[in-house]
Each structure stands twice: as structure tokens, then as C-alpha cells.
Amino acid sequence: MSENVGIVIVSHSADVARGTALMVEQMVGREVPLGWCGGDPDGGLGTSVEAIMAAIERAWSESGVAILVDLGGAETNSEMAIEMLPESRRDRVVVCNAPVVEGAVMAATEAASGATLEAVRRTAEELTPV
Amino acid sequence: MMIDCQARKLLFETVAQRVIASADELTDLDRAIGDGDHGTNMRRGFEAVLAAVDELSAKNLGESLKGVGMTLVMRVGGASGPLYGTLFMSLGKSLQDDVTCEQVADAFAAAIEAVKARGKSDIGQKTMLDVLFPVLAVLREGGVGLPVRLKATARAAAEKTIPMRAIRGRASFLGERSIGHMDPGARSSALIVDAVADVMEGLA
């Protein structure tokens, strides 16, 4: 069996990111590779490309990584971080258009079942009103 | 025109100092319609540029612009990091040390497209693009008195974002309430254009 898809949580707040990661671990267990980060490069509210890249590295799975983000800058910085990955990894990381907490739990639940990256993303995005 | 190491250093220093000096103003603008961190974020990014300015400007123009862009990407910490980072990195892709105004305009046009793609935005949405596009048009005209026209255009273009309604970014959450405030990204873009034009004029 191939590896489970990894989940990365990116919030403006380290507390939100950590709290969300704890919820995922408790509700889904540890069989999903998990990375999280929050806060700008100085530790204030914001996001950091460097920290996002490190979180992707921690959650890395050959099956890919799904990123859940909260607000604007988290998304833009996550897209930037993906572009800065080695070319062989770039197309295996996606940003999900979903609420960060619910999305992370739903995505991780789907990932834990061995679903593909696309299926994980779809499950998270079903939470987003059309 | 030749943009040598000394010119690059002056350019980067001037831009960085102007942005840093206006950080509070940018934050005030952002507090009105965003999350109030634009000034703080830009200051952090450009302080990092300033700290590395010798090293950055020692490389050729293309590489040094990419270096400035990368520094902003890594240090700004908000959406403006990837947006300004993309602008500078894209400019660095095609520019040689010895450039014509036409080459700068072409590079600037490509950089604007890259920013559009990064921000999934377009002109008229109350963003930095509303300053960059009119500046590109003036750059295309070239000719005598270019720096003065660049400054006037950038300033007027930033003012024109006041009655606009935000469609992208956090300001878009406010809908109608975003009307009546200058876009902070448009203002920071105008500040940068102003700084570059002053260097061109020998005023910096």
C-alpha cells in the first residue's frame, strides 16, 4: 500500500494552526503525515514561506500533500512555497479551498483511508459553499 | 543606460528607506480596510533588503533583482511578500545591466502579468495593479521628463483607488465599506515608483 497523503495546516496564528493539528491528531490519529505552521517570520500574526516549506517537508508523502489555509496571505504564501519546492514535488502539493479547521479534519479523515490527493482535496472542498 | 553596482545599491536603498519611512502610513491605510499589517510587513521585508544591500547589489542587475524579490518573499510574512517578491523576481528574469527604456517596459509588463497571476487579480479591483498598469503606460511612452510623469501618474493612480470597491484580498470582505479608502498596496506601489523615479532624476 502506498503512503497516506500528508496534510499541512497554515494559519496566521500559530495557536490556531497548533490547535487544528491537535484536533486532527485526536480525531484521525497519527497515520496521516501532518505539518503545521502559523505566524510571520518574527512570530507575529501572519504566515511565512520558509515555515510553510518546512511544514510541507514534515508532512511529505510520496502520495502528495494537501494544504489547508485560513486567510488571503496564507494562500498566497502557500502557493509561493509550492513554487519554490523541487520540481519533482511541485505537482504533488495542492492548496485546498476550504475552511481551515473543518477542512483539515475532513481532509485528514479522507487521507487516512488511503485516498488519492485529488480525493482528499475534493473532500475538503465539499465544505466550501458554492 | 547602465545600471552598475553603485546605481543598484542606491536604487535598493532608496526604495527600502522610503517604504520603511512610510510604514506607519501604510499600516494606517491597511487598518481601515485590511488587517493593519501592511506597513509592518513591508518594513520587515525592506529592512532585510537594507541589511543585505551590499551583497544584493554586488550581483548583476538580473540576479540582484531576483535577490531582492526572494528576500521579500521570505521576510514580509503577508500576501504582499509573494506579490512584491514576484514583481522583483520577474523583473530580474530579463534585465541586463545595460538596459533601454523599452527593455525595462517589456520586463515591467511581464512582471505585472506575473503579479496578476500570483494575486489572481486584475486592474480595477483596488490593488497595487491599479498603480502598476498606468505606470507601465507612461514607461512605454518614454521620452523627456519621464521620472516626473512616472511620479505624477503613480500618485494619481493610487488616489484613484479611493472610490474603488475591493474585490480581492481581505478588503473585499468589507464590500461597499472598502469604498472611500486608498488601497494600501496601491500606496506602497506608488511609494516604490516615486523612489525609483527620484533615483532616475538624481534626487535621491
XYZ file of C-alpha atoms in Angstrom:
334
model
C 0.000 0.000 0.000
C 1.211 3.476 -0.786
C 1.721 6.175 1.824
C -1.197 8.279 3.008
C -1.466 11.818 1.667
C 0.052 14.372 4.061
C -1.837 17.346 5.499
C -0.396 20.790 6.161
C -2.212 23.432 8.205
C -1.277 27.073 7.596
C -2.836 29.765 9.760
C -1.965 33.369 10.528
C -1.925 32.264 14.144
C 0.441 29.608 15.497
C -2.170 28.824 18.156
C -4.867 28.157 15.556
C -2.507 26.001 13.484
C -1.361 24.018 16.505
C -4.891 23.642 17.849
C -6.131 22.416 14.489
C -3.266 19.931 14.284
C -4.153 18.618 17.764
C -7.773 18.144 16.677
C -6.655 16.237 13.593
C -4.384 14.014 15.660
C -7.096 13.276 18.186
C -9.900 12.694 15.682
C -7.993 10.957 12.929
C -4.927 9.553 14.612
C -1.322 9.685 13.614
C -1.344 7.660 10.420
C -1.545 10.835 8.340
C 1.706 12.803 7.986
C 0.969 16.202 9.490
C 2.708 19.564 9.349
C 1.539 22.911 10.609
C 2.757 26.471 10.938
C 1.441 29.876 11.886
C 2.871 33.324 12.407
C 5.010 35.700 10.372
C 8.834 35.466 10.278
C 9.012 37.446 13.558
C 6.389 35.390 15.335
C 3.512 37.891 14.988
C 0.237 37.121 13.222
C 0.915 36.222 9.596
C 2.484 33.476 7.544
C 5.994 32.651 6.431
C 7.011 30.982 3.175
C 10.008 29.416 4.903
C 7.838 27.930 7.669
C 5.318 26.635 5.121
C 8.101 24.918 3.174
C 9.327 23.310 6.395
C 5.779 22.151 7.239
C 5.432 20.585 3.772
C 8.729 18.800 4.378
C 7.468 17.420 7.706
C 4.194 16.231 6.172
C 5.826 14.961 2.988
C 4.362 11.840 1.452
C 5.092 10.337 -1.942
C 1.293 10.398 -2.442
C 1.298 14.163 -2.076
C 0.397 16.872 0.418
C -2.840 18.855 0.830
C -2.530 22.320 2.404
C -5.364 23.951 4.348
C -5.109 27.720 4.780
C -7.071 30.376 6.644
C -6.957 33.832 5.022
C -5.521 35.570 1.936
C -1.826 35.791 2.771
C -1.750 32.168 3.919
C -2.974 31.098 0.490
C -0.619 33.367 -1.471
C 2.353 32.360 0.666
C 1.444 28.662 0.350
C 1.287 28.952 -3.445
C 4.666 30.670 -3.369
C 6.097 27.927 -1.143
C 4.854 25.256 -3.571
C 6.558 27.018 -6.457
C 9.821 27.030 -4.562
C 9.785 23.264 -3.995
C 11.966 20.998 -6.144
C 10.266 20.430 -9.500
C 9.688 16.742 -8.768
C 7.479 17.662 -5.791
C 5.653 20.738 -7.033
C 2.770 18.979 -8.785
C 2.090 16.787 -5.761
C 1.128 19.622 -3.412
C -2.243 21.388 -3.568
C -3.906 24.214 -1.646
C -7.493 23.313 -0.735
C -10.203 25.930 -0.982
C -11.820 25.007 2.331
C -12.232 26.276 5.897
C -9.032 25.520 7.775
C -10.252 23.604 10.846
C -13.101 21.580 9.332
C -11.153 21.183 6.099
C -8.097 19.796 7.877
C -10.152 17.234 9.824
C -12.138 16.149 6.743
C -9.043 16.020 4.535
C -7.116 14.013 7.134
C -10.035 11.591 7.581
C -10.087 11.008 3.827
C -6.282 10.741 3.691
C -6.284 8.171 6.492
C -8.367 5.891 4.269
C -5.588 5.882 1.697
C -7.403 8.209 -0.720
C -5.584 9.991 -3.537
C -4.518 13.626 -3.284
C -7.341 14.651 -5.619
C -9.926 12.810 -3.496
C -8.552 14.411 -0.326
C -8.788 17.848 -1.870
C -12.333 17.208 -3.132
C -13.495 16.065 0.285
C -12.118 19.201 1.954
C -13.571 21.460 -0.724
C -17.053 19.948 -0.358
C -17.227 22.079 2.798
C -16.988 25.265 0.767
C -20.364 26.748 -0.193
C -20.663 27.109 -3.969
C 21.507 53.316 -19.583
C 23.963 51.427 -17.419
C 22.765 50.282 -14.003
C 26.009 49.403 -12.257
C 26.643 48.146 -8.747
C 26.604 51.641 -7.263
C 23.349 52.519 -9.045
C 21.764 49.270 -7.905
C 22.737 49.935 -4.326
C 21.322 53.462 -4.429
C 18.134 52.144 -6.039
C 17.535 49.392 -3.485
C 18.497 51.604 -0.545
C 16.238 54.434 -1.625
C 13.260 52.155 -2.235
C 13.795 50.358 1.071
C 14.244 53.569 3.084
C 11.129 55.173 1.600
C 8.974 52.120 2.313
C 10.338 51.853 5.849
C 9.764 55.586 6.462
C 6.134 55.231 5.368
C 5.413 52.026 7.251
C 3.076 53.710 9.741
C 1.096 55.365 6.971
C 0.730 52.009 5.171
C -0.406 50.336 8.359
C -2.984 53.080 8.967
C -4.364 52.619 5.454
C -4.457 48.858 5.957
C -6.144 49.211 9.325
C -9.047 50.954 7.576
C -9.759 48.195 5.049
C -7.423 45.272 5.728
C -5.866 43.670 8.759
C -3.488 46.501 9.567
C -0.212 44.718 8.925
C 0.887 46.046 5.527
C 3.309 48.615 6.953
C 4.793 46.238 9.499
C 5.192 43.513 6.892
C 6.734 45.779 4.262
C 9.069 47.305 6.858
C 10.284 43.848 7.886
C 10.866 42.868 4.239
C 12.675 46.029 3.251
C 14.751 46.109 6.446
C 16.025 42.691 5.356
C 16.786 44.141 1.899
C 18.633 47.042 3.520
C 20.631 44.690 5.747
C 21.776 42.696 2.713
C 22.050 45.590 0.255
C 25.802 45.295 -0.392
C 25.592 41.604 -1.077
C 22.431 42.022 -3.185
C 23.697 44.855 -5.351
C 27.080 43.189 -5.951
C 25.394 40.746 -8.323
C 24.347 41.785 -11.824
C 21.020 43.604 -12.216
C 19.006 40.488 -13.014
C 20.377 38.459 -10.122
C 20.190 41.351 -7.677
C 16.521 41.999 -8.518
C 15.817 38.307 -8.011
C 17.658 38.511 -4.685
C 15.528 41.459 -3.557
C 12.393 39.565 -4.606
C 13.437 36.437 -2.749
C 14.224 38.462 0.383
C 10.724 39.974 0.274
C 9.121 36.562 -0.272
C 10.909 35.100 2.728
C 10.639 38.034 5.104
C 7.447 40.030 4.520
C 5.057 37.499 6.007
C 1.824 38.662 4.359
C 0.349 38.366 0.874
C 2.416 41.396 -0.141
C 5.589 39.263 0.223
C 4.814 36.931 -2.666
C 3.245 39.790 -4.655
C 6.170 42.228 -4.429
C 8.591 39.290 -4.436
C 7.108 38.081 -7.708
C 7.310 41.596 -9.156
C 11.034 41.914 -8.396
C 11.928 38.327 -9.293
C 10.122 38.616 -12.606
C 11.905 41.912 -13.392
C 15.186 40.148 -12.693
C 14.475 37.441 -15.235
C 15.152 39.509 -18.346
C 17.080 42.656 -17.417
C 20.761 43.099 -18.222
C 22.931 45.742 -16.529
C 22.828 47.879 -19.667
C 19.154 48.444 -20.410
C 16.996 50.564 -22.659
C 13.743 52.119 -21.514
C 11.932 49.771 -23.894
C 13.520 46.705 -22.286
C 12.547 47.961 -18.830
C 8.972 48.477 -20.049
C 8.859 44.944 -21.507
C 10.237 43.456 -18.297
C 7.781 45.520 -16.257
C 4.875 44.324 -18.412
C 5.911 40.693 -17.849
C 6.316 41.351 -14.114
C 2.816 42.838 -13.906
C 1.400 39.729 -15.586
C 3.222 37.585 -13.015
C 1.756 39.656 -10.163
C -1.712 39.354 -11.720
C -1.349 35.578 -11.802
C 0.032 35.403 -8.263
C -2.775 37.540 -6.833
C -5.465 36.162 -9.189
C -6.397 39.775 -9.693
C -6.769 42.381 -12.404
C -6.994 46.108 -12.946
C -9.929 47.928 -11.304
C -10.042 45.680 -8.231
C -8.458 48.175 -5.815
C -4.981 46.652 -5.699
C -1.352 47.504 -6.475
C -2.147 46.652 -10.117
C -4.152 49.868 -10.351
C -0.884 51.756 -9.916
C 1.405 49.419 -11.850
C -0.668 49.437 -15.065
C -0.799 53.238 -15.541
C 2.921 53.394 -14.662
C 3.627 50.857 -17.396
C 1.747 53.007 -19.923
C 3.947 56.009 -19.051
C 7.066 53.862 -19.187
C 6.049 52.778 -22.693
C 5.839 56.427 -23.781
C 9.381 57.077 -22.517
C 10.813 60.426 -23.574
C 11.898 63.591 -21.803
C 10.799 64.179 -18.221
C 9.896 60.526 -17.716
C 10.611 60.425 -13.936
C 8.318 63.395 -13.259
C 5.489 61.806 -15.248
C 6.042 58.448 -13.532
C 5.698 60.045 -10.108
C 2.612 62.078 -11.010
C 0.961 59.044 -12.604
C 1.686 56.733 -9.678
C 0.402 59.245 -7.155
C -2.800 59.947 -9.110
C -3.357 56.229 -9.727
C -3.109 55.458 -6.005
C -5.637 58.241 -5.298
C -7.984 56.697 -7.852
C -8.238 53.524 -5.741
C -10.103 55.544 -3.059
C -13.571 55.314 -4.674
C -12.982 51.742 -5.868
C -14.620 48.742 -4.285
C -12.204 45.946 -3.307
C -12.728 42.577 -4.984
C -9.519 40.835 -3.939
C -7.785 40.420 -0.610
C -9.115 40.992 2.842
C -10.565 44.379 1.900
C -13.071 42.501 -0.277
C -14.726 41.177 2.916
C -15.841 44.753 3.539
C -17.638 45.063 0.191
C -19.129 48.559 -0.079
C -17.318 49.644 3.067
C -13.976 49.367 1.252
C -15.048 52.407 -0.785
C -13.560 55.702 0.426
C -10.141 54.407 1.471
C -6.926 54.293 -0.531
C -5.676 50.775 -1.133
C -2.509 50.223 0.944
C -0.897 48.116 -1.805
C -1.559 50.847 -4.353
C 0.046 53.329 -1.957
C 3.141 51.189 -1.375
C 3.492 50.673 -5.137
C 3.305 54.434 -5.668
C 5.977 54.933 -2.972
C 8.285 52.493 -4.750
C 7.722 54.114 -8.164
C 8.358 57.509 -6.568
C 11.643 56.290 -5.079
C 12.827 54.762 -8.373
C 11.914 57.937 -10.282
C 13.811 60.086 -7.759
C 16.887 57.927 -8.288
C 16.475 58.345 -12.074
C 16.285 62.104 -11.610
C 19.308 62.178 -9.340
C 17.197 63.401 -6.425
C 17.846 60.504 -4.074
